Coordinates of C-alpha atoms in Angstrom, one line a residue:
Chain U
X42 CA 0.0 20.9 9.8
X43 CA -2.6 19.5 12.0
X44 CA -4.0 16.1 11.7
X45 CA -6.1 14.0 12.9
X46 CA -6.1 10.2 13.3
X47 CA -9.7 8.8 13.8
X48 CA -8.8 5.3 15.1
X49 CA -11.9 3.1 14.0
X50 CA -10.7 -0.5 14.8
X51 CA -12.2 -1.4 18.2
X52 CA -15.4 -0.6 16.2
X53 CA -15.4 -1.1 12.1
X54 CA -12.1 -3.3 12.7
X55 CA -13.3 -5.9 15.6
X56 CA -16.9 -6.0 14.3
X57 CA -15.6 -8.6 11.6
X58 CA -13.8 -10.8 14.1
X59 CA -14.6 -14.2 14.3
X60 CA -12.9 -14.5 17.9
X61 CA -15.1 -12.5 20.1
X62 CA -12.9 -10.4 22.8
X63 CA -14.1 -10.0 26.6
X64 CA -15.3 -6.7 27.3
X65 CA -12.1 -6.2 29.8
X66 CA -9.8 -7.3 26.2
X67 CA -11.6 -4.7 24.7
X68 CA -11.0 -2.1 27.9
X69 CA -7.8 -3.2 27.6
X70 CA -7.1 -2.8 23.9
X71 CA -8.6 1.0 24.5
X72 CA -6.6 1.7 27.2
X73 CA -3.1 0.6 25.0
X74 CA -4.4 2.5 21.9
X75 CA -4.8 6.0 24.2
X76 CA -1.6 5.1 25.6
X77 CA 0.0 5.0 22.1
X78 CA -0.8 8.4 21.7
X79 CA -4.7 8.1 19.7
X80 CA -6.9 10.8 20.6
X81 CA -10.2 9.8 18.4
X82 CA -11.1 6.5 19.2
X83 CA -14.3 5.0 17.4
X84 CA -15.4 2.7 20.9
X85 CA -18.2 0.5 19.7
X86 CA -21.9 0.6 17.8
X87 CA -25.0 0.7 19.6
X88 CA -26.2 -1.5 17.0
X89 CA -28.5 -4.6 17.9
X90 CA -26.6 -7.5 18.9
X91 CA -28.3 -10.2 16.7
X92 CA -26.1 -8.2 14.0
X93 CA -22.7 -7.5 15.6
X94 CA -22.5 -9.9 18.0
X95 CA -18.5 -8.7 19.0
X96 CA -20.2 -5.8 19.8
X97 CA -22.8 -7.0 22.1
X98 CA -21.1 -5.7 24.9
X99 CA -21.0 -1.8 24.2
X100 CA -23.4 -0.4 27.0
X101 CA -21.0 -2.2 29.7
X102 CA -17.9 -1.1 27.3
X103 CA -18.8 2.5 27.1
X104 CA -19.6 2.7 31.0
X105 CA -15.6 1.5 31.6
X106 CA -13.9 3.9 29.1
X107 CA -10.6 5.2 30.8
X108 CA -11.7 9.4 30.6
X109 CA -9.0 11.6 29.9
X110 CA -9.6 15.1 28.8
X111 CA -8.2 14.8 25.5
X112 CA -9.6 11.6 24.5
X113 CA -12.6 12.0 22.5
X114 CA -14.3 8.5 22.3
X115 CA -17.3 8.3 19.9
X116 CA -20.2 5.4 19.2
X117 CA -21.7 4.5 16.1
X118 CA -25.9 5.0 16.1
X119 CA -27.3 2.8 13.7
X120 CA -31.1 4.3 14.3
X121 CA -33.7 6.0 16.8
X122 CA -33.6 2.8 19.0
X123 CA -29.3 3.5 18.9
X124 CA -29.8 6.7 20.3
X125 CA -31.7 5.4 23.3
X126 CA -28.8 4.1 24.6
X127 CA -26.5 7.4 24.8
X128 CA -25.5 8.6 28.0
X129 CA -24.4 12.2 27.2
X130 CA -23.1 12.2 30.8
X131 CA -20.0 9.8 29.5
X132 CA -20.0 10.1 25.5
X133 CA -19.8 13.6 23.7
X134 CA -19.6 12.1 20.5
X135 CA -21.9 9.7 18.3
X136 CA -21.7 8.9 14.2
X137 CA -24.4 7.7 12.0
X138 CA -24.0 6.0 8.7
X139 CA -25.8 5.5 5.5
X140 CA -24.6 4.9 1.7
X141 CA -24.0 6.9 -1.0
X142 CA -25.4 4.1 -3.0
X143 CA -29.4 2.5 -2.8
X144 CA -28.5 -1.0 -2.9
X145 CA -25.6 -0.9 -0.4
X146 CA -27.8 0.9 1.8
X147 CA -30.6 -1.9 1.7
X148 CA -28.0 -4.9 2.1
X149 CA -26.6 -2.8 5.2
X150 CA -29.1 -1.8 7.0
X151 CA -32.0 -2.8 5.5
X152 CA -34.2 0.4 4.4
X153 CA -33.7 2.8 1.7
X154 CA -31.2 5.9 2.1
X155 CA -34.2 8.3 2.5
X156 CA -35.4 6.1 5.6
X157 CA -31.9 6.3 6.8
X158 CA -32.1 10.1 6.7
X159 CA -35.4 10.4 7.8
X160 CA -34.4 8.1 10.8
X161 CA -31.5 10.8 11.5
X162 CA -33.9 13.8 11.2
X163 CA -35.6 11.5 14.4
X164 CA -32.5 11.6 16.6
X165 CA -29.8 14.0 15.7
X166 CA -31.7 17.1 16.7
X167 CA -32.3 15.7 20.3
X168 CA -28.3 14.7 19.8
X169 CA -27.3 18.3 19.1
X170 CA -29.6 19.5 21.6
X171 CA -28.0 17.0 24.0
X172 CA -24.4 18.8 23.4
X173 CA -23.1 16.2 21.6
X174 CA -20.7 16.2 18.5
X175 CA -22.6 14.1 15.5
X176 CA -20.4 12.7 12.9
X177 CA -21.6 11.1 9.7
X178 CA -19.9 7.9 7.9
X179 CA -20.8 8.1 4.0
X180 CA -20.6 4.7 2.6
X181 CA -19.1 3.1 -0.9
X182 CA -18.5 6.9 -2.0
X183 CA -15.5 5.1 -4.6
X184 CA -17.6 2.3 -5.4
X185 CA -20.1 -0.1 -4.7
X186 CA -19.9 -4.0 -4.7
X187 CA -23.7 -4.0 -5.9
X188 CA -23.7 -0.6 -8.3
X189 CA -20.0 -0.3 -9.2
X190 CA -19.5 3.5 -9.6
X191 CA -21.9 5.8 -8.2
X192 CA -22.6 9.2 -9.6
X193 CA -20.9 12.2 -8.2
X194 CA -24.6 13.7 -7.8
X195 CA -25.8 11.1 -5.9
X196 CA -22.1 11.4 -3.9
X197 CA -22.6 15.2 -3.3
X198 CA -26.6 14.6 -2.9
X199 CA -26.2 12.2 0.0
X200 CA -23.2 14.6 1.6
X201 CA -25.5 17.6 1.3
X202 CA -28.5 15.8 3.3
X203 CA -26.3 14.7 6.4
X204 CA -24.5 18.2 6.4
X205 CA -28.3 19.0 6.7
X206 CA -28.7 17.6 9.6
X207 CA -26.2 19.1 11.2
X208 CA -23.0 16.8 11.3
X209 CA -20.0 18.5 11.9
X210 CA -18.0 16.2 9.5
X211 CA -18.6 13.6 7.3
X212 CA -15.9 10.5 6.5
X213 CA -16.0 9.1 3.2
X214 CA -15.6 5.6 2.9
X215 CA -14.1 3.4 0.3
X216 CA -15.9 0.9 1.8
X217 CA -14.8 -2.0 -0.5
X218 CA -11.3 -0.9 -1.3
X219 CA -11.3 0.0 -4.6
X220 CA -10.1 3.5 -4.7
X221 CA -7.1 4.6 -6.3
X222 CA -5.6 7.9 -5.8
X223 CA -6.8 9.0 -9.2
X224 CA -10.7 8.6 -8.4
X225 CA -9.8 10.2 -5.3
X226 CA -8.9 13.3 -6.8
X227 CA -11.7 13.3 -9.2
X228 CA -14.2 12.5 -6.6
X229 CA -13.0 14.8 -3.7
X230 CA -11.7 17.2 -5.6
X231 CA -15.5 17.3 -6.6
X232 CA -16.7 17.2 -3.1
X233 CA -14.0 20.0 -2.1
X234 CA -15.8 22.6 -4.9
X235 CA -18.3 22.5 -2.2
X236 CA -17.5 21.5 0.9
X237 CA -14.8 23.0 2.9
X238 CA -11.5 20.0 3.8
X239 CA -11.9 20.8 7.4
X240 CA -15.6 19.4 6.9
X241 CA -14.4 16.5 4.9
X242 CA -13.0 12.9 6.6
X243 CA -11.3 10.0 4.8
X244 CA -12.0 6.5 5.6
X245 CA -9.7 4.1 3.1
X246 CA -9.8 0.3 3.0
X247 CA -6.6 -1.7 1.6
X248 CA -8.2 -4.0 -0.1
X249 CA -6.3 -3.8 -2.9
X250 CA -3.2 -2.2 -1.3
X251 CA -4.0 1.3 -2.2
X252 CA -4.8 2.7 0.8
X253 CA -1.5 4.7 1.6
X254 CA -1.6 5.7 -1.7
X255 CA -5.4 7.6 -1.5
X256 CA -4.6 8.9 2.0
X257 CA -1.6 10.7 1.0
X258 CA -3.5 11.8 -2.2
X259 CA -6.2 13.3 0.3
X260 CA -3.7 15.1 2.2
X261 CA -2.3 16.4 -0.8
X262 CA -5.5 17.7 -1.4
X263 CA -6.0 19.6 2.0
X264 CA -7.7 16.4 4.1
X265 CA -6.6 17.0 7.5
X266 CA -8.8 13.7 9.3
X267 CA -7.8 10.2 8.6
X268 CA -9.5 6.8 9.8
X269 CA -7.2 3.5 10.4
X270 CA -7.8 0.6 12.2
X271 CA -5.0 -1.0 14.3
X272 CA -2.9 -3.2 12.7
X273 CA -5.7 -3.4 9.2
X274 CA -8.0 -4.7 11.2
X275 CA -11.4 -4.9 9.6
X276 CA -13.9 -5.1 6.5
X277 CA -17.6 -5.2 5.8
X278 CA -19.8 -8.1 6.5
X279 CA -22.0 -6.7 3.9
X280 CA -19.4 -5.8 1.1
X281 CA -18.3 -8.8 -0.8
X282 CA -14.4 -9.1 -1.0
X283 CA -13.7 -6.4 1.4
X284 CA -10.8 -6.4 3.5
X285 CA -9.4 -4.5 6.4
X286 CA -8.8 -0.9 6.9
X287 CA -5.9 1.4 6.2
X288 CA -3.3 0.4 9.4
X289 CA -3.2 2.8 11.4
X290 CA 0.5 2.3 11.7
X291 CA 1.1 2.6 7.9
X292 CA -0.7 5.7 8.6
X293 CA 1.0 7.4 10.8
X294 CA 4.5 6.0 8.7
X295 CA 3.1 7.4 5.8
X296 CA 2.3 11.3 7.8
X297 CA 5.3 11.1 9.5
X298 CA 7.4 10.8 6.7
X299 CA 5.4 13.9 5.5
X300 CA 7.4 15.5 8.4
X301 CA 3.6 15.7 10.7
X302 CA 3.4 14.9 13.9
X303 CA 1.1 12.6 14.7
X304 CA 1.6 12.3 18.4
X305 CA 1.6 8.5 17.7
X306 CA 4.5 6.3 19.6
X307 CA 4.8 4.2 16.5
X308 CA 6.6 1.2 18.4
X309 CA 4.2 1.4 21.0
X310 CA 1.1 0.9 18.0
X311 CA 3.2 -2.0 16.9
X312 CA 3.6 -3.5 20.6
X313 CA -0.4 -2.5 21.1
X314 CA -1.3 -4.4 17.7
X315 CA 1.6 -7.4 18.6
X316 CA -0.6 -8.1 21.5
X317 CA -4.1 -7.6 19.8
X318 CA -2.5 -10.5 17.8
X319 CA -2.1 -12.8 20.6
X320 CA -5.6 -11.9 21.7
X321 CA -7.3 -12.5 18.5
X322 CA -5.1 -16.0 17.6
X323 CA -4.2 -13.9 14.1
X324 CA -1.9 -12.3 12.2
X325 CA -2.7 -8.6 11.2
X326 CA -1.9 -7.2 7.8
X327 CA -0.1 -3.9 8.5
X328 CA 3.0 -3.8 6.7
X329 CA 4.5 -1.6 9.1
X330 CA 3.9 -4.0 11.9
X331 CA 5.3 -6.8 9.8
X332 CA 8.5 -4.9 9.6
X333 CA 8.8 -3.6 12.9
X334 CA 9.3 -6.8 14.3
X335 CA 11.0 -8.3 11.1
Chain N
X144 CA 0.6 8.2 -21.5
X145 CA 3.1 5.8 -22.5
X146 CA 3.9 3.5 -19.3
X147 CA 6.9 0.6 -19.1
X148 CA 6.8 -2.3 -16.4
X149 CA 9.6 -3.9 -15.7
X150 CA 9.3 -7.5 -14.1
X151 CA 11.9 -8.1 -11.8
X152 CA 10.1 -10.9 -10.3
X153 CA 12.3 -13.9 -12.0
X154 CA 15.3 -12.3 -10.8
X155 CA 15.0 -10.0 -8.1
X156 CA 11.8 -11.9 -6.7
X157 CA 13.0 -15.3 -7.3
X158 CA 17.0 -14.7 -6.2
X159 CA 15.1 -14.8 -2.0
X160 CA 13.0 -18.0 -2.6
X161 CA 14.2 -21.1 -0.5
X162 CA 11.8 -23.0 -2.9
X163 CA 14.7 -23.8 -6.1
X164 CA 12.2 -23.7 -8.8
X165 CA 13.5 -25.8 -11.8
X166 CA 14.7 -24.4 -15.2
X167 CA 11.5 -25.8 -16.9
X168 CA 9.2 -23.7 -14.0
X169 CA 10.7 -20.5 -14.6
X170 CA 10.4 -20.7 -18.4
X171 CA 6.8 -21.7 -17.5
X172 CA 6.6 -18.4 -15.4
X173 CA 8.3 -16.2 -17.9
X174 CA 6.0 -17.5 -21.2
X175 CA 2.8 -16.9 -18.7
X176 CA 4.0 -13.5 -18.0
X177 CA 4.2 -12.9 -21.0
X178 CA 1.1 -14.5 -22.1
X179 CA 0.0 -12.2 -19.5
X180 CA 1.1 -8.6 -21.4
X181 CA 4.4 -8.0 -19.8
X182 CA 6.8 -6.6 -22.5
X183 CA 9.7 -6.4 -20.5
X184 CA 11.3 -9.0 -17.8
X185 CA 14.4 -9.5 -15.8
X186 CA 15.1 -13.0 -16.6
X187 CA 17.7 -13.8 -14.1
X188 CA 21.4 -12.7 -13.1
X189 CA 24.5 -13.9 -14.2
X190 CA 25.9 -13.9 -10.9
X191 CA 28.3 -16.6 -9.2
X192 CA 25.6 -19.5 -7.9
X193 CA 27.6 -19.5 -5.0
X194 CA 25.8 -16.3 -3.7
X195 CA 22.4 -17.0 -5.6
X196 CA 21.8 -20.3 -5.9
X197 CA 18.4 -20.1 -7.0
X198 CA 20.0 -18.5 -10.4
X199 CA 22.5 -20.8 -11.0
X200 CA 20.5 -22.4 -14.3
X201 CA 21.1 -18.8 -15.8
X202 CA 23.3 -19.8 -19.1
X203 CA 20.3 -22.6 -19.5
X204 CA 17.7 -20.7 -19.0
X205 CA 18.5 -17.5 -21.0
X206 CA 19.0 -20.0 -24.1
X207 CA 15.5 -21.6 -23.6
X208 CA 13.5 -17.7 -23.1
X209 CA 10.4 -17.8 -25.8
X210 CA 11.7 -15.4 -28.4
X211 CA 8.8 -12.6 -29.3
X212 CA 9.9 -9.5 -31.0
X213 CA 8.2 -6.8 -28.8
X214 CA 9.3 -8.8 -25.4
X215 CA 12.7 -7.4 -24.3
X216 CA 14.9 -9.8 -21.6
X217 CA 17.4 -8.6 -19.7
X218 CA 19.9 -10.3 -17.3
X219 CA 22.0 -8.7 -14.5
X220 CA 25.4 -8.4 -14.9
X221 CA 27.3 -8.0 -11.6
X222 CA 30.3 -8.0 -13.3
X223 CA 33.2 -8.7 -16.1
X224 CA 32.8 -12.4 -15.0
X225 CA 29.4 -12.6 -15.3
X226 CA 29.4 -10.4 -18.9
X227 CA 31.7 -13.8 -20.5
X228 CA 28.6 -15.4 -19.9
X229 CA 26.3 -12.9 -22.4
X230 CA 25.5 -14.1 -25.9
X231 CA 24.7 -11.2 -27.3
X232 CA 22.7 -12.9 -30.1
X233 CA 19.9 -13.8 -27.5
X234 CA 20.2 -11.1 -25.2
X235 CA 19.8 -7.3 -26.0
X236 CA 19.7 -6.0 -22.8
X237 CA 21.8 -6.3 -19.6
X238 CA 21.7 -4.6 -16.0
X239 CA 24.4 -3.6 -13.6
X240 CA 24.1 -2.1 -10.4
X241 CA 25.7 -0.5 -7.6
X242 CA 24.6 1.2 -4.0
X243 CA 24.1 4.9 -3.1
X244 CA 25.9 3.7 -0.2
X245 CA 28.7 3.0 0.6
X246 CA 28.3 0.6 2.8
X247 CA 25.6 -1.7 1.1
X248 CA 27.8 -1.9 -1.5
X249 CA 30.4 -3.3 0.5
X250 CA 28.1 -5.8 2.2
X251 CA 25.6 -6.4 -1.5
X252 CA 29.3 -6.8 -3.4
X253 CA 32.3 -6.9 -1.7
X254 CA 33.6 -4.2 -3.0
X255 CA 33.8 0.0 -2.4
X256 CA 31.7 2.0 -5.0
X257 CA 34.1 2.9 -6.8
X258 CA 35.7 -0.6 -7.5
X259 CA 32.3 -1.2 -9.4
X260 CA 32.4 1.8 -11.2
X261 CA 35.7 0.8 -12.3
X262 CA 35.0 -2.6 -13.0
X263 CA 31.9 -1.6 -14.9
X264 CA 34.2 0.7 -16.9
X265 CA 35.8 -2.4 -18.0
X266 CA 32.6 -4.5 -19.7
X267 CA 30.0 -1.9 -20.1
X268 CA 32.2 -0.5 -23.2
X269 CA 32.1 -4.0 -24.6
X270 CA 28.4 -4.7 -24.0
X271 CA 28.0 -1.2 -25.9
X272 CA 29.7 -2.5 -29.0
X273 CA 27.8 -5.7 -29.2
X274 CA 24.8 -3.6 -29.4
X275 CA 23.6 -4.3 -26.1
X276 CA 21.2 -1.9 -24.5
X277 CA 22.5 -1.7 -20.5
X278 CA 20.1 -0.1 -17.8
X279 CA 21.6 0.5 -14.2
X280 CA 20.2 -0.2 -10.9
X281 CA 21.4 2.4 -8.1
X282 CA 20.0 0.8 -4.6
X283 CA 19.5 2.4 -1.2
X284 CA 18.5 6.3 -3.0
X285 CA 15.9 6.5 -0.1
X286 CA 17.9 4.9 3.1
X287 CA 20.4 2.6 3.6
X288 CA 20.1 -0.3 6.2
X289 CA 23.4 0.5 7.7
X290 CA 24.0 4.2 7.2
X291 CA 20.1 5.4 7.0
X292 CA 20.0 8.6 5.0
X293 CA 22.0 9.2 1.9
X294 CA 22.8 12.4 1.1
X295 CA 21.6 14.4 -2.0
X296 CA 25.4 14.5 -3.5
X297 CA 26.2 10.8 -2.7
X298 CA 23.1 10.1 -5.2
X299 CA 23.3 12.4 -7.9
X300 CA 27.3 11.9 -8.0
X301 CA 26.7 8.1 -8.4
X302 CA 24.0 8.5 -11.2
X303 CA 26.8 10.9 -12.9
X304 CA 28.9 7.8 -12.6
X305 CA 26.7 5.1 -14.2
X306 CA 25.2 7.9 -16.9
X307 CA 29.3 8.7 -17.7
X308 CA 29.1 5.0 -18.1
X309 CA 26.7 5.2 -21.0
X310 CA 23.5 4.0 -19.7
X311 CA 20.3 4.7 -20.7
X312 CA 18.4 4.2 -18.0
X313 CA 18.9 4.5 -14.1
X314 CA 16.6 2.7 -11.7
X315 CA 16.2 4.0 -8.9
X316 CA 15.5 1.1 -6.2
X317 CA 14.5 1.7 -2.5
X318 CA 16.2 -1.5 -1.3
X319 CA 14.8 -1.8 2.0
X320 CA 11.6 -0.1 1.4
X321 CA 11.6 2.9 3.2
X322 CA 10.6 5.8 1.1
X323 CA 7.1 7.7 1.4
X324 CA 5.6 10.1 -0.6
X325 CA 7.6 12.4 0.7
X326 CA 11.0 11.6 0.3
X327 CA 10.0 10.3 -3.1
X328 CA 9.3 14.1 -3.7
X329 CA 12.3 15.1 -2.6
X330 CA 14.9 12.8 -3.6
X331 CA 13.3 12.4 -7.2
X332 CA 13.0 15.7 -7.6
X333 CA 15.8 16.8 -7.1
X334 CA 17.4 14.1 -10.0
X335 CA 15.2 15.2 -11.9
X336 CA 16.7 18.8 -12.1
X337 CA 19.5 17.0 -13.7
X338 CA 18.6 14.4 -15.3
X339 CA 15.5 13.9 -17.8
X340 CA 12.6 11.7 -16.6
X341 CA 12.9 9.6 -19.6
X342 CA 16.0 8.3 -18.1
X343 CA 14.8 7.3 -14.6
X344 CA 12.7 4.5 -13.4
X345 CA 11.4 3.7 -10.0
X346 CA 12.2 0.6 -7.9
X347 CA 9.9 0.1 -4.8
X348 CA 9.8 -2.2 -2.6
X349 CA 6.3 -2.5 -0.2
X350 CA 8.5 -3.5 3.3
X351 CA 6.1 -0.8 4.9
X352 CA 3.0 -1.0 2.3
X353 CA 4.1 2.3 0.7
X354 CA 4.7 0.7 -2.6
X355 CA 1.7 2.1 -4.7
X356 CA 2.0 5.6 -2.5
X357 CA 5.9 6.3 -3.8
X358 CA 4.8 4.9 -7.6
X359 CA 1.4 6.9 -7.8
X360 CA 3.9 10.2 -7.2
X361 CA 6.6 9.0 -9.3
X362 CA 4.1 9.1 -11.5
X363 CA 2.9 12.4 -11.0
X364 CA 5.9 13.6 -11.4
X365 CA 6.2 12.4 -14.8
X366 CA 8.3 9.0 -14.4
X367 CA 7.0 6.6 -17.2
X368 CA 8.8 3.0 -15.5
X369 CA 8.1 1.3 -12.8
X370 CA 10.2 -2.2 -11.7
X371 CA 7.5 -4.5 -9.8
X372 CA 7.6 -8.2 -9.2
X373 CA 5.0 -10.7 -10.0
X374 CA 2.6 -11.4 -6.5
X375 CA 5.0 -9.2 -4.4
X376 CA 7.8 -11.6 -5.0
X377 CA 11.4 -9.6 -3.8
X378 CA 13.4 -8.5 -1.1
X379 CA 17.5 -8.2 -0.4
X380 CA 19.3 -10.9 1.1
X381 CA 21.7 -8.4 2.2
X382 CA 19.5 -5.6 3.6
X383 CA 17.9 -6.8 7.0
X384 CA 14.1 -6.2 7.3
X385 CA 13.9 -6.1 3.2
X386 CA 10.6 -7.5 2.0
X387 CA 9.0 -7.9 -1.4
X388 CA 8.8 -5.4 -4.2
X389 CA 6.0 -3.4 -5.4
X390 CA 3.4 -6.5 -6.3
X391 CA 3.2 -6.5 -10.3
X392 CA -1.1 -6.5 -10.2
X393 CA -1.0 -3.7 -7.2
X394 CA 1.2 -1.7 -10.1
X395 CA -1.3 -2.1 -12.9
X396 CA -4.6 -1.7 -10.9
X397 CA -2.8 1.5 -9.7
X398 CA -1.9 2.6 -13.5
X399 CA -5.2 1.1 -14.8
X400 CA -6.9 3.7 -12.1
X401 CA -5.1 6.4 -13.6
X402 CA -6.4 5.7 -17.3
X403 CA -3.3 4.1 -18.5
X404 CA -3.0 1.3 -20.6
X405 CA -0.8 -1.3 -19.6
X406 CA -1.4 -3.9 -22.1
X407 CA -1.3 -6.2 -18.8
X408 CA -4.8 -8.5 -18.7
X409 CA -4.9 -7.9 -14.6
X410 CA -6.9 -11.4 -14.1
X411 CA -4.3 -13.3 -16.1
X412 CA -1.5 -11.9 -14.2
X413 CA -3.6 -12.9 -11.0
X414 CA -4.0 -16.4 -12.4
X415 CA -0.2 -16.5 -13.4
X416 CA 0.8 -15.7 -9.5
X417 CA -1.8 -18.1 -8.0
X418 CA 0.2 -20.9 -10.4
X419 CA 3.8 -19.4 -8.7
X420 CA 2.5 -19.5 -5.7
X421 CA 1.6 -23.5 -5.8
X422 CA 5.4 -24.0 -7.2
X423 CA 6.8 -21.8 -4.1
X424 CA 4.5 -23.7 -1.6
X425 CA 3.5 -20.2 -0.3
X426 CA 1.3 -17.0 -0.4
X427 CA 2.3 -14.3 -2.1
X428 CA 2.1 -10.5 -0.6
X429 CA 0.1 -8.7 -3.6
X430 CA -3.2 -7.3 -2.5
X431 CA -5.0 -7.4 -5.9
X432 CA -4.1 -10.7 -5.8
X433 CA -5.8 -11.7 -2.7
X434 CA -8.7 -9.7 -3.2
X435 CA -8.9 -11.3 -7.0
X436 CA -9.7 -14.5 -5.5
X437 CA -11.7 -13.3 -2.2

């Protein structure tokens, strides 16, 4: 079985960080992540630095990304004035964002969904035109901290306008970490009736330590694309109570075991996340990583 | 769907803490765990205090446990020494236990596996007559820290054993916390071809943040117990990288995803670990708990 790993923490994961990393730490932390094996790497987010200051840096990070051919690096595009900054000469890749609930959208960003999606109609044509790959993040699709549950139409209704646009996938995001394998299966197993699993992404936060526990339901169900963040790095400023992504070494434990291969030297990941440790003066919360160097 | 948890965190949590609680704290923890929903708790061990001393106010604290007639206590018995010590007009339930492998058993006990079996042989009998009710632990069914896999045979011959015993339940622990999904699947599955789920219980421990992953497919496939320890408490003094069991809240916000009823009030149980984890002068693993009080 194939699968990929979507590695989001230099983006979704360092975003939260209180310590802010030089732009040669984050180079750095790139360049050890592709060296552990990590094919999709999530680099930054073109997003105005008055909101993610960490990420202040990402014209000057995504000018020094080590190319390989087999390394597809992608940045996030909050909106119109995002997409200025794409230089389809170095990235083939860019993801845009919204919520599959009203409120979340307005704390997020700040505008209603159907501003978000008219904002996308702006700059995704000239993306796809550009040659570029345009993936789409769905937010709270398991819940909301404002709304609680949202509706599966409004789930399917939001998936079917950025499909619309043209995405070639779109990850769904627990964003606050209150998933649990059963409302995965109800929820994508709804989504699945109409979209195909090669078109469908999972992006699980551990909030409440389920997050092994939905990906492995997902890939029960036929999810071949997983996002992690090093070591369980990250969160959402916006999202009350949210914690840090799946790990992607409890990940790629969890596919392994599953008899996949992931590609992913899983001592190396530790080693990588040991040292993003020492950079950001904090202990991470992968479990694996705890036991690897128990 | 009729769902027993098992509280192991007074005895297998507790038996790792360098903190010695006194007699009159873990009464106080046992009453709030109850007060909390739990129907069913491992109270202690009745093991020499040489190897456990956190355990060694066992005969005093099984005669203070608040009596309720739907709350079941049980105490492990490691062996005919340790079953002098039963009064079987205040318990109704004891626990023995042996390893899959050979090995652990030799370093958990001192002795082969069969040297339990036959010491076992000697009380169990006894314990029977008094009306006891006796469940088994069998440790290291999903890896061994000193001989890593254990075969197939090893573990359905050694369940044989403790069923031929007269058991009525086996739990099935993953000492060192090593299962996936996976090997849950297979190892499980295969027992139960020969043995009815009714009889078999899970024991996970979350070393590698699997924990709700292996229950959630236990589940599925029809197991109805679950061992878990208050906050994450748990680990094996004689397995090397061990770390806490499955976290008690992680369990129920797992089942209460599902649409079971645990009878467990989750915020309770949070506010009963938060108390623990002033008496042990440290945080305790469980997610839900720290995402309780985010």
């Amino acid at each position: 079985m194939n699968v990929r790993i979507v590695e989001v923490g230099p983006r979704d994961g360092l975003q939260n960080e209180k310590v802010l990393l030089s732009t040669h730490a984050k180079t750095t932390l790139i360049q050890k992540l592709v060296d552990s094996g990590l094919k999709e790497i999530e680099a930054t987010s073109f997003v105005h630095p008055k909101w993610v200051p960490q990420l202040a840096d990402a014209n000057e990070l995504v000018t020094g990304l080590p190319a390989y051919p087999d390394v597809n690096y992608r940045v996030l595009v909050p909106n119109a004035k995002g997409m200025e900054r794409v230089n389809p000469s170095i990235l083939k890749e860019i993801a845009i964002f919204c919520s599959a609930s009203e409120t979340h959208n307005q704390k997020n960003v700040n505008r209603m969904r159907e501003e978000s999606i008219a904002d996308f109609a702006k700059f995704v044509p000239v993306a796809l035109e550009q040659g570029l790959r345009v993936r789409a993040y769905l937010s709270t699709v398991f819940g909301c901290p404002y709304e609680g549950e949202i509706s599966l139409d409004q789930v399917h209704n939001m998936s079917e306008r950025l499909f619309g646009l043209g995405v070639y996938e779109i990850s769904l995001g627990d964003t606050i970490g209150v998933a649990t394998p059963a409302s995965v299966k109800r929820i994508l197993g709804s989504l699945l009736s109409q979209f195909p699993a090669e078109k469908l992404a999972v992006h699980f936060h551990d909030t409440k330590g389920m997050g092994a526990a939905n990906a492995y339901q997902a890939l029960e169900m036929g999810i071949q694309t997983f996002d992690s963040s090093i070591g369980g790095l990250g969160g959402c400023p916006y999202a009350p109570g949210a914690s840090g992504n799946l790990a992607t070494e409890d990940l790629v434990y969890l596919l392994q075991g599953s008899g996949i291969d992931t590609g992913v030297d899983l001592d190396q990941l530790c080693r990588t996340s040991q040292w993003l440790e020492g950079q950001l003066e904090k202990t991470l919360p992968s479990k694996v990583l705890r036991a690897h160097f128990a």
